[in-house]
Amino acid sequence: MKNRVRLFLVLSFCLFLGFAPFVARGEGGGEVEFFPQELPNPQPPLESIQDYWDIFNVSNSVRESYLDGAAWLPGEDLLFFQYRLAQIDLGVLEPWRRPQSDLDAFDNFSAFELNRQRFDLFHLRGTLKNMTKLRAPEEALERYGVSEYFLCDVELASGRTIHLFCSQIPRHFLKFGKQTPEGIQVGANAIFLKKGEGNSFYMLTTRLAWYPDSELGNAEFDYGLLDDLDREEPEEDAKSPRRRDMRLTMRNRECFYQMMAAAARISSDEYEEIIQKNRENAPKERFEPETSFSSVRPFFSNPLAERGNFFHLHGLARRITMVRVDDEDIQNRFGITHYYEIWMYCDEAPQQPIAILTTSLPPELSPGGGSGFYADISVPVFFFNTWTYKGRDEKGETISRYAPLLIGSCPKLTQPGEPFDWFWFNVISITLFSSIMAICTVFYCYSTHKDEFFRRREHDRRFSLPNGQSLNEVGWDVVAEPDFTNWGAEPEPEPEPKSEDSPTSENVEEKKNSKNSDKSNKSKKKNKSKSKKR
């Protein structure tokens, strides 16, 4: 009984909570708003990076603690801003950045105006001159998770030197040692910290971008993002990526879309120049035998060394699928709303599929697939990575398969004509089948008609009357009357069949004829013998 009462009370309380907002009324009869219709936004939208710093109470006293016109001082903090800057998504960060040309106006700013511009975000692009590794204080490891960082001297096109603090640099730069090669193009989204000695500035970024002198580097693809394809630095003698680094994950998302956007920025005329340059300068072993198209052997022999390299492939596309991109930050930053996944087979490896991703297709080529779909195409591409995907074996079980994954531009049809159209094949097949069936039907009807004609002709010959004779003359209508004279008499016995030995008139006549023939034959023989004696 007690359990029932408790259950009733609990249900009553739940029903009261569910229906109270709808049935409650105040004294004046108006509805009581238990919950507001629209919750107030606790944080206004951020219009600039300065609004972001205001959230963390970066006051004027913090800005004034940086001494302009002097070298970097130990008390000036940078790890806090580096830590908070890394927490901003690139989709939010990039609209806040200003061009590096705005830095030139800082030379004429007063201290008050510089404090207002301090910690603003700028997009830098320059040449790396020097790089130094610095150790962070011991408390920084526990507070910010940083044990070391780098100080890179970058020279802008205007000749200004930027002392750039960064927490991450391309893995390739670690091999430079004390001597930094000349002409390395780098870039960064950096915040302004303070003015240094002369015309130098101190700035800060989370990662240093690398733009080598290559097709993708000139299209503003950061080659340092290729480090994100590997969770750890591969060994020096490694020729293939680890199996766990072959999947498309959030870790390599930025590298994937940046390469796709860079490949789309290159115009068709620039691709023609790149193809011609590649034919003239690339070694012959990188081409297919007796063709001017690139070989696919490097994809399988040493894929780690081919990341970001250019290839001009030719093959047979057997499936084209459109993939939609619903991420707003990718759409806003790169303008990529979809891309096409092309599964192609080359002559060198007819059994090995190659996955090619491109943002556009020619007008005469549309997505499709199936046993009757194919398109002979050529496409300029860049090698991304070896890709693992889910497939099925001969038994129908799900297994992991591997294929080279490349990102390229709009393909071209290398042969006139479109992918095989089954419509005309079906029309021709149906026409031929209908014609054969019609011929068979006509032949059957004709043979049946001849059989009927033959049957009628034989019937008329056997059962029809001679010409000029009627049925009245035949006498078929004359019926004899029944004869009842011998009614009740015993039937006469049937005559016994005559045997062959019994003498009949016919037999007697036959015997006489045979005797007469024998006598004539004997007389003829006697006459012949007499004539011979004479």
Coordinates of C-alpha atoms in Angstrom, one line a residue, residues 14-529:
C14 CA 5.8 14.9 -12.5
L15 CA 2.5 15.7 -14.1
F16 CA 2.4 19.0 -12.1
L17 CA 5.9 20.0 -13.4
G18 CA 4.9 19.1 -17.0
F19 CA 1.6 21.0 -17.1
A20 CA 2.3 23.8 -14.7
P21 CA 3.6 26.3 -17.4
F22 CA 0.4 25.8 -19.4
V23 CA -2.3 25.9 -16.7
A24 CA -0.8 28.4 -14.3
R25 CA -2.6 31.8 -14.1
G26 CA -1.9 34.9 -12.1
E27 CA -4.4 37.0 -10.1
G28 CA -5.2 39.2 -13.1
G29 CA -5.9 36.2 -15.3
G30 CA -2.7 36.7 -17.4
E31 CA -0.3 33.9 -18.2
V32 CA 2.7 33.5 -15.8
E33 CA 5.9 33.2 -17.8
F34 CA 7.9 30.6 -15.9
F35 CA 10.6 30.6 -18.6
P36 CA 11.5 33.5 -20.8
Q37 CA 10.9 33.0 -24.5
E38 CA 14.4 34.2 -25.5
L39 CA 17.4 33.8 -23.2
P40 CA 19.7 36.8 -23.2
N41 CA 23.0 36.3 -24.9
P42 CA 25.6 36.3 -22.1
Q43 CA 28.3 37.3 -24.6
P44 CA 28.0 39.6 -27.5
P45 CA 29.4 38.5 -30.8
L46 CA 33.1 39.2 -31.3
E47 CA 33.9 41.7 -34.0
S48 CA 37.7 41.8 -33.6
I49 CA 40.5 40.1 -31.7
Q50 CA 40.4 43.0 -29.2
D51 CA 37.0 41.9 -28.1
Y52 CA 38.5 38.5 -27.5
W53 CA 41.2 39.9 -25.2
D54 CA 38.6 41.8 -23.3
I55 CA 37.1 38.5 -22.2
F56 CA 40.3 37.7 -20.4
N57 CA 40.6 41.2 -18.8
V58 CA 43.6 42.4 -20.8
S59 CA 43.6 45.9 -19.4
N60 CA 45.5 49.0 -20.3
S61 CA 48.0 48.4 -17.6
V62 CA 48.9 45.1 -19.3
R63 CA 49.4 47.0 -22.6
E64 CA 51.5 49.6 -21.0
S65 CA 53.9 47.0 -19.5
Y66 CA 55.5 46.5 -22.9
L67 CA 58.3 48.9 -23.5
D68 CA 58.4 50.1 -27.1
G69 CA 61.7 50.9 -28.9
A70 CA 63.8 48.4 -26.9
A71 CA 64.8 44.7 -27.0
W72 CA 62.7 42.1 -25.4
L73 CA 62.6 42.2 -21.6
P74 CA 62.2 39.2 -19.4
G75 CA 59.1 40.6 -17.6
E76 CA 57.1 40.9 -20.8
D77 CA 54.7 38.0 -21.1
L78 CA 54.1 36.2 -24.3
L79 CA 53.1 32.6 -23.3
F80 CA 49.7 33.7 -22.1
F81 CA 48.8 35.2 -25.5
Q82 CA 50.3 32.3 -27.3
Y83 CA 48.2 29.9 -25.3
R84 CA 45.0 31.8 -25.8
L85 CA 45.7 32.4 -29.5
A86 CA 46.0 28.7 -30.1
Q87 CA 42.4 28.2 -28.8
I88 CA 40.8 30.3 -31.6
D89 CA 39.6 28.5 -34.6
L90 CA 41.1 29.6 -37.9
G91 CA 37.6 30.2 -39.3
V92 CA 37.1 32.8 -36.6
L93 CA 40.7 34.1 -36.6
E94 CA 41.2 34.8 -40.3
P95 CA 38.5 37.5 -40.6
W96 CA 40.2 39.4 -37.8
R97 CA 43.6 39.7 -39.4
R98 CA 44.9 42.8 -41.1
P99 CA 47.4 43.1 -43.9
Q100 CA 51.0 43.5 -43.1
S101 CA 51.1 46.9 -44.9
D102 CA 49.2 48.4 -42.0
L103 CA 52.4 47.9 -39.8
D104 CA 54.1 50.7 -41.7
A105 CA 51.8 53.3 -40.0
F106 CA 53.0 52.2 -36.5
D107 CA 56.3 54.1 -37.0
N108 CA 54.4 57.4 -36.6
F109 CA 52.1 56.3 -33.8
S110 CA 52.4 57.7 -30.3
A111 CA 52.6 55.5 -27.2
F112 CA 48.9 55.9 -26.6
E113 CA 48.0 54.9 -30.2
L114 CA 50.4 52.0 -30.0
N115 CA 48.7 50.7 -26.8
R116 CA 45.3 50.8 -28.7
Q117 CA 46.8 48.7 -31.5
R118 CA 48.7 46.3 -29.3
F119 CA 47.7 42.6 -29.7
D120 CA 46.1 43.2 -33.1
L121 CA 46.3 40.4 -35.6
F122 CA 48.2 40.7 -38.9
H123 CA 48.9 38.3 -41.8
L124 CA 52.7 38.2 -42.5
R125 CA 54.6 36.8 -45.4
G126 CA 58.4 37.1 -45.6
T127 CA 61.8 35.4 -45.8
L128 CA 63.3 33.4 -42.9
K129 CA 66.7 34.8 -41.8
N130 CA 67.4 33.2 -38.5
M131 CA 65.9 30.7 -36.0
T132 CA 66.6 30.2 -32.3
K133 CA 65.2 27.7 -29.9
L134 CA 64.3 29.1 -26.4
R135 CA 63.4 27.3 -23.2
A136 CA 60.3 28.4 -21.4
P137 CA 60.2 28.9 -17.6
E138 CA 59.5 25.9 -15.5
E139 CA 56.1 27.1 -14.3
A140 CA 55.0 27.5 -18.0
L141 CA 54.9 23.8 -18.5
E142 CA 52.4 23.3 -15.8
R143 CA 50.3 26.4 -16.7
Y144 CA 50.5 26.5 -20.5
G145 CA 51.9 23.1 -21.4
V146 CA 54.9 24.7 -23.1
S147 CA 58.5 23.7 -22.4
E148 CA 60.2 25.4 -25.4
Y149 CA 59.4 27.8 -28.2
F150 CA 61.2 29.5 -31.1
L151 CA 62.3 33.0 -32.0
C152 CA 62.4 33.4 -35.8
D153 CA 63.7 36.5 -37.6
V154 CA 61.6 37.2 -40.6
E155 CA 62.3 39.9 -43.2
L156 CA 59.2 41.4 -45.0
A157 CA 59.2 42.6 -48.5
S158 CA 59.4 46.2 -47.2
G159 CA 62.7 45.4 -45.5
R160 CA 61.3 45.4 -42.0
T161 CA 62.5 42.7 -39.6
I162 CA 60.0 40.8 -37.5
H163 CA 61.1 39.0 -34.4
L164 CA 58.5 36.3 -34.4
F165 CA 57.8 34.1 -31.4
C166 CA 56.2 30.8 -32.4
S167 CA 55.4 27.5 -30.6
Q168 CA 55.4 25.3 -33.6
I169 CA 57.6 25.3 -36.8
P170 CA 57.7 22.9 -39.7
R171 CA 59.5 19.6 -38.9
H172 CA 61.8 20.2 -41.8
F173 CA 63.3 23.3 -40.2
L174 CA 64.6 21.3 -37.2
K175 CA 67.2 19.8 -39.6
F176 CA 68.8 23.2 -40.4
G177 CA 70.9 23.4 -37.3
K178 CA 72.7 26.7 -36.7
Q179 CA 72.9 27.6 -40.4
T180 CA 69.5 28.6 -41.9
P181 CA 69.3 28.3 -45.7
E182 CA 68.5 31.4 -47.7
G183 CA 65.3 32.2 -49.5
I184 CA 62.9 30.2 -47.4
Q185 CA 59.5 31.8 -47.6
V186 CA 57.4 31.7 -44.5
G187 CA 54.2 33.2 -43.2
A188 CA 52.1 33.5 -40.1
N189 CA 48.9 35.0 -38.5
A190 CA 50.7 37.0 -35.8
I191 CA 49.7 39.5 -33.1
F192 CA 51.7 42.7 -32.5
L193 CA 53.5 42.8 -29.2
K194 CA 55.7 45.9 -29.3
K195 CA 58.2 47.9 -31.4
G196 CA 61.8 46.8 -31.2
E197 CA 65.1 48.5 -31.9
G198 CA 65.2 50.3 -35.3
N199 CA 62.4 49.3 -37.6
S200 CA 61.9 45.9 -36.1
F201 CA 58.7 44.6 -34.4
Y202 CA 58.1 41.8 -31.9
M203 CA 55.2 39.7 -32.8
L204 CA 53.8 36.3 -31.8
T205 CA 52.1 33.3 -33.6
T206 CA 51.2 29.8 -32.8
R207 CA 52.7 28.1 -35.9
L208 CA 55.0 29.2 -38.7
A209 CA 53.8 28.4 -42.2
W210 CA 56.2 27.3 -44.9
Y211 CA 55.8 28.2 -48.6
P212 CA 58.6 26.6 -50.6
D213 CA 59.3 27.5 -54.3
S214 CA 57.0 24.9 -55.8
E215 CA 53.6 24.7 -57.5
L216 CA 51.6 24.4 -54.3
G217 CA 53.9 26.7 -52.3
N218 CA 53.4 29.5 -54.9
A219 CA 49.6 28.9 -54.5
E220 CA 49.9 29.6 -50.7
F221 CA 49.8 26.1 -49.5
D222 CA 51.5 25.6 -46.1
Y223 CA 53.9 22.6 -46.5
G224 CA 54.3 22.6 -42.7
L225 CA 50.7 21.1 -42.6
L226 CA 52.1 17.9 -44.1
D227 CA 53.5 17.2 -40.7
D228 CA 50.0 16.7 -39.4
L229 CA 49.6 13.6 -41.6
D230 CA 52.0 11.8 -39.2
R231 CA 51.3 11.6 -35.5
E232 CA 55.0 11.2 -34.9
E233 CA 58.1 12.0 -36.9
P234 CA 58.8 9.1 -39.3
E235 CA 62.1 7.4 -39.2
E236 CA 64.8 8.4 -41.7
D237 CA 64.6 5.2 -43.7
A238 CA 60.8 5.0 -43.6
K239 CA 59.3 4.8 -47.1
S240 CA 55.6 4.5 -46.3
P241 CA 53.3 6.1 -43.7
R242 CA 52.1 4.1 -40.7
R243 CA 48.8 2.4 -40.9
R244 CA 47.3 4.6 -38.3
D245 CA 48.3 7.8 -40.2
M246 CA 46.4 6.7 -43.4
R247 CA 42.9 7.8 -42.4
L248 CA 41.3 11.2 -43.0
T249 CA 40.7 12.6 -39.5
M250 CA 40.3 16.0 -37.9
R251 CA 44.1 16.1 -37.4
N252 CA 44.8 16.4 -41.1
R253 CA 41.6 18.4 -42.0
E254 CA 43.4 21.7 -42.4
C255 CA 46.0 20.2 -44.6
F256 CA 43.4 18.5 -46.7
Y257 CA 41.3 21.6 -47.5
Q258 CA 44.3 23.9 -47.9
M259 CA 45.8 21.7 -50.6
M260 CA 42.4 21.5 -52.3
A261 CA 42.0 25.2 -52.2
A262 CA 45.6 25.8 -53.5
A263 CA 45.0 23.3 -56.4
A264 CA 41.9 25.2 -57.3
R265 CA 43.7 28.6 -57.3
I266 CA 46.1 27.5 -60.1
S267 CA 44.6 28.5 -63.5
S268 CA 44.5 26.3 -66.5
D269 CA 47.3 28.3 -68.3
E270 CA 49.5 27.9 -65.2
Y271 CA 48.8 24.2 -65.3
E272 CA 49.9 24.0 -68.9
E273 CA 53.2 25.7 -68.0
I274 CA 53.7 23.4 -65.0
I275 CA 53.1 20.3 -67.2
Q276 CA 55.5 21.5 -69.8
K277 CA 58.1 22.3 -67.2
N278 CA 57.6 18.9 -65.6
R279 CA 58.2 17.1 -69.0
E280 CA 61.4 19.0 -69.6
N281 CA 63.0 18.8 -66.1
A282 CA 61.6 15.7 -64.5
P283 CA 63.7 12.4 -64.8
K284 CA 62.5 9.9 -67.3
E285 CA 61.8 7.3 -64.7
R286 CA 58.9 9.4 -63.5
F287 CA 57.1 9.0 -66.8
E288 CA 55.1 6.1 -68.2
P289 CA 57.0 4.1 -70.9
E290 CA 56.6 5.8 -74.3
T291 CA 54.2 8.5 -73.0
S292 CA 54.5 12.0 -71.6
F293 CA 52.3 11.3 -68.6
S294 CA 53.6 10.7 -65.1
S295 CA 54.2 7.3 -63.7
V296 CA 52.3 5.9 -60.8
R297 CA 55.2 3.9 -59.4
P298 CA 56.4 6.6 -57.0
F299 CA 53.0 6.4 -55.2
F300 CA 53.7 2.8 -54.2
S301 CA 57.5 2.8 -53.9
N302 CA 58.1 5.8 -51.6
P303 CA 54.9 7.8 -50.8
L304 CA 56.4 9.7 -47.9
A305 CA 58.8 11.5 -50.3
E306 CA 56.0 12.3 -52.8
R307 CA 53.7 14.3 -50.6
G308 CA 52.9 17.6 -52.3
N309 CA 54.7 16.7 -55.6
F310 CA 53.1 17.3 -58.9
F311 CA 51.9 14.6 -61.4
H312 CA 50.1 14.6 -64.7
L313 CA 48.1 11.4 -64.8
H314 CA 46.2 9.6 -67.6
G315 CA 43.7 6.8 -67.1
L316 CA 40.2 5.5 -67.1
A317 CA 37.7 7.0 -64.7
R318 CA 35.2 4.3 -63.6
R319 CA 33.3 6.1 -61.0
I320 CA 32.7 9.8 -60.1
T321 CA 30.9 10.8 -56.9
M322 CA 30.0 14.3 -55.7
V323 CA 30.8 15.0 -52.0
R324 CA 29.1 17.9 -50.3
V325 CA 31.0 20.1 -47.7
D326 CA 28.7 21.3 -45.0
D327 CA 31.3 22.9 -42.8
E328 CA 30.7 26.7 -42.7
D329 CA 34.3 27.6 -41.9
I330 CA 35.5 25.7 -45.0
Q331 CA 32.9 27.4 -47.1
N332 CA 33.7 30.8 -45.8
R333 CA 37.5 30.5 -45.9
F334 CA 38.0 28.6 -49.1
G335 CA 34.7 28.8 -51.0
I336 CA 34.5 25.0 -51.2
T337 CA 31.0 23.7 -51.1
H338 CA 31.6 20.3 -52.7
Y339 CA 34.2 18.3 -54.5
Y340 CA 34.3 15.2 -56.8
E341 CA 35.8 11.9 -55.9
I342 CA 37.2 10.2 -59.0
W343 CA 38.2 6.5 -59.0
M344 CA 40.7 6.1 -61.8
Y345 CA 42.7 3.2 -63.2
C346 CA 46.0 3.8 -65.1
D347 CA 47.6 1.6 -67.7
E348 CA 50.6 0.9 -65.4
A349 CA 48.4 -0.5 -62.6
P350 CA 45.1 -1.6 -64.2
Q351 CA 44.0 -3.5 -61.0
Q352 CA 45.0 -0.7 -58.5
P353 CA 42.5 2.1 -58.0
I354 CA 43.7 5.7 -57.6
A355 CA 41.5 8.2 -55.8
I356 CA 41.5 11.8 -57.2
L357 CA 39.7 14.7 -55.6
T358 CA 38.8 17.8 -57.6
T359 CA 36.5 20.8 -57.0
S360 CA 35.3 20.9 -60.7
L361 CA 34.4 18.8 -63.7
P362 CA 34.3 19.7 -67.4
P363 CA 30.8 20.3 -68.8
E364 CA 30.9 17.1 -70.9
L365 CA 31.6 14.9 -67.8
S366 CA 29.1 14.3 -65.1
P367 CA 29.1 12.1 -62.0
G368 CA 28.2 8.5 -62.5
G369 CA 29.3 4.9 -62.0
G370 CA 28.4 1.3 -62.7
S371 CA 29.6 -1.4 -65.1
G372 CA 29.0 0.8 -68.2
F373 CA 30.5 4.0 -67.0
Y374 CA 34.0 5.0 -68.1
A375 CA 35.8 8.2 -69.2
D376 CA 39.3 8.4 -70.6
I377 CA 40.8 11.5 -68.8
S378 CA 44.0 13.3 -68.0
V379 CA 44.3 15.4 -64.8
P380 CA 47.0 17.4 -63.1
V381 CA 47.3 16.3 -59.5
F382 CA 49.3 16.6 -56.3
F383 CA 50.0 13.6 -54.1
F384 CA 48.4 13.9 -50.7
N385 CA 48.8 10.6 -48.9
T386 CA 48.2 6.9 -48.9
W387 CA 44.6 6.5 -48.0
T388 CA 42.9 3.7 -46.2
Y389 CA 39.2 3.0 -46.8
K390 CA 36.7 0.3 -46.1
G391 CA 36.0 -2.3 -48.8
R392 CA 34.8 -5.8 -49.2
D393 CA 36.7 -8.9 -50.2
E394 CA 35.5 -11.8 -52.4
K395 CA 33.6 -13.3 -49.5
G396 CA 31.7 -10.0 -48.8
E397 CA 33.5 -9.3 -45.5
T398 CA 34.6 -5.7 -44.7
I399 CA 38.3 -5.1 -44.9
S400 CA 40.7 -2.2 -45.1
R401 CA 42.0 -1.3 -48.5
Y402 CA 44.7 1.2 -49.6
A403 CA 44.8 3.6 -52.4
P404 CA 46.9 6.7 -53.4
L405 CA 44.9 9.8 -52.6
L406 CA 45.6 12.8 -54.8
I407 CA 44.1 16.3 -55.0
G408 CA 44.0 18.0 -58.5
S409 CA 42.4 20.3 -60.8
C410 CA 39.6 20.0 -63.5
P411 CA 40.2 16.8 -65.6
K412 CA 40.1 16.8 -69.4
L413 CA 38.7 14.1 -71.7
T414 CA 41.6 12.8 -73.8
Q415 CA 39.4 11.0 -76.3
P416 CA 36.4 12.4 -78.2
G417 CA 33.0 11.2 -77.1
E418 CA 31.3 10.8 -73.8
P419 CA 31.2 8.0 -71.3
F420 CA 29.5 4.9 -72.7
D421 CA 25.7 5.5 -73.0
W422 CA 23.7 2.4 -72.5
F423 CA 20.6 4.1 -74.0
W424 CA 21.6 3.5 -77.6
F425 CA 22.9 0.1 -76.8
N426 CA 19.5 -0.8 -75.4
V427 CA 17.8 0.7 -78.4
I428 CA 19.9 -1.3 -80.8
S429 CA 19.5 -4.5 -78.8
I430 CA 15.8 -4.2 -78.6
T431 CA 15.5 -3.4 -82.3
L432 CA 17.6 -6.5 -83.2
F433 CA 15.6 -8.7 -80.9
S434 CA 12.3 -7.4 -82.2
S435 CA 13.5 -8.0 -85.8
I436 CA 14.5 -11.5 -85.1
M437 CA 11.2 -12.2 -83.3
A438 CA 9.3 -10.7 -86.3
I439 CA 11.2 -12.8 -88.8
C440 CA 10.5 -16.0 -86.7
T441 CA 6.8 -15.1 -86.5
V442 CA 6.6 -14.5 -90.2
F443 CA 8.4 -17.8 -90.9
Y444 CA 6.1 -19.7 -88.5
C445 CA 2.9 -18.2 -90.0
Y446 CA 4.2 -19.0 -93.5
S447 CA 5.0 -22.6 -92.7
T448 CA 1.7 -23.0 -91.0
H449 CA -0.1 -21.7 -94.0
K450 CA 1.8 -24.1 -96.3
D451 CA 0.9 -27.0 -94.1
E452 CA -2.8 -26.0 -94.2
F453 CA -2.6 -25.6 -98.0
F454 CA -1.0 -29.1 -98.3
R455 CA -3.7 -30.6 -96.0
R456 CA -6.5 -29.1 -98.0
R457 CA -5.0 -30.2 -101.3
E458 CA -4.6 -33.8 -100.3
H459 CA -8.0 -33.8 -98.7
D460 CA -9.6 -32.5 -101.9
R461 CA -7.7 -35.1 -104.0
R462 CA -8.7 -38.0 -101.9
F463 CA -12.3 -37.1 -101.0
S464 CA -13.6 -34.7 -103.7
L465 CA -15.7 -35.8 -106.7
P466 CA -14.3 -35.9 -110.2
N467 CA -14.9 -32.9 -112.3
G468 CA -18.4 -32.8 -113.8
Q469 CA -19.9 -35.3 -111.3
S470 CA -22.4 -34.4 -108.6
L471 CA -23.5 -36.1 -105.4
N472 CA -26.8 -36.9 -107.0
E473 CA -25.2 -39.1 -109.5
V474 CA -23.2 -41.0 -106.9
G475 CA -26.3 -42.4 -105.2
W476 CA -25.3 -41.8 -101.6
D477 CA -28.9 -40.8 -100.8
V478 CA -30.4 -44.2 -101.9
V479 CA -31.1 -46.3 -98.9
A480 CA -32.1 -50.1 -99.4
E481 CA -35.1 -51.3 -97.5
P482 CA -34.5 -54.0 -94.8
D483 CA -35.1 -57.6 -95.8
F484 CA -37.1 -59.6 -93.2
T485 CA -37.8 -62.8 -95.3
N486 CA -35.3 -65.0 -93.3
W487 CA -36.3 -63.5 -90.0
G488 CA -35.7 -66.2 -87.3
A489 CA -34.0 -68.7 -89.6
E490 CA -30.7 -70.3 -88.8
P491 CA -27.8 -68.6 -90.3
E492 CA -26.1 -70.4 -93.2
P493 CA -22.7 -71.8 -92.2
E494 CA -19.7 -69.9 -93.5
P495 CA -17.6 -71.6 -96.2
E496 CA -14.4 -73.0 -94.9
P497 CA -11.3 -71.3 -96.2
K498 CA -9.6 -73.2 -99.0
S499 CA -6.1 -74.4 -98.5
E500 CA -3.3 -73.8 -101.0
D501 CA -3.1 -77.5 -101.7
S502 CA -6.7 -78.0 -102.7
P503 CA -7.2 -78.0 -106.5
T504 CA -8.9 -74.9 -107.7
S505 CA -9.6 -73.8 -111.2
E506 CA -7.0 -71.1 -110.8
N507 CA -4.4 -73.6 -109.6
V508 CA -5.1 -75.9 -112.4
E509 CA -4.8 -73.3 -115.0
E510 CA -1.5 -72.2 -113.5
K511 CA -0.2 -75.7 -113.6
K512 CA -1.2 -76.1 -117.2
N513 CA 0.5 -72.9 -118.2
S514 CA 3.7 -74.0 -116.4
K515 CA 3.7 -77.4 -118.2
N516 CA 3.2 -75.7 -121.6
S517 CA 6.1 -73.3 -120.8
D518 CA 8.3 -76.3 -119.9
K519 CA 7.5 -78.1 -123.1
S520 CA 8.2 -75.0 -125.2
N521 CA 11.5 -74.6 -123.4
K522 CA 12.5 -78.2 -124.1
S523 CA 11.6 -78.0 -127.8
K524 CA 13.7 -74.8 -128.1
K525 CA 16.7 -76.6 -126.5
K526 CA 16.4 -79.5 -128.9
N527 CA 16.3 -77.3 -131.9
K528 CA 19.4 -75.4 -130.7
S529 CA 21.3 -78.7 -130.2

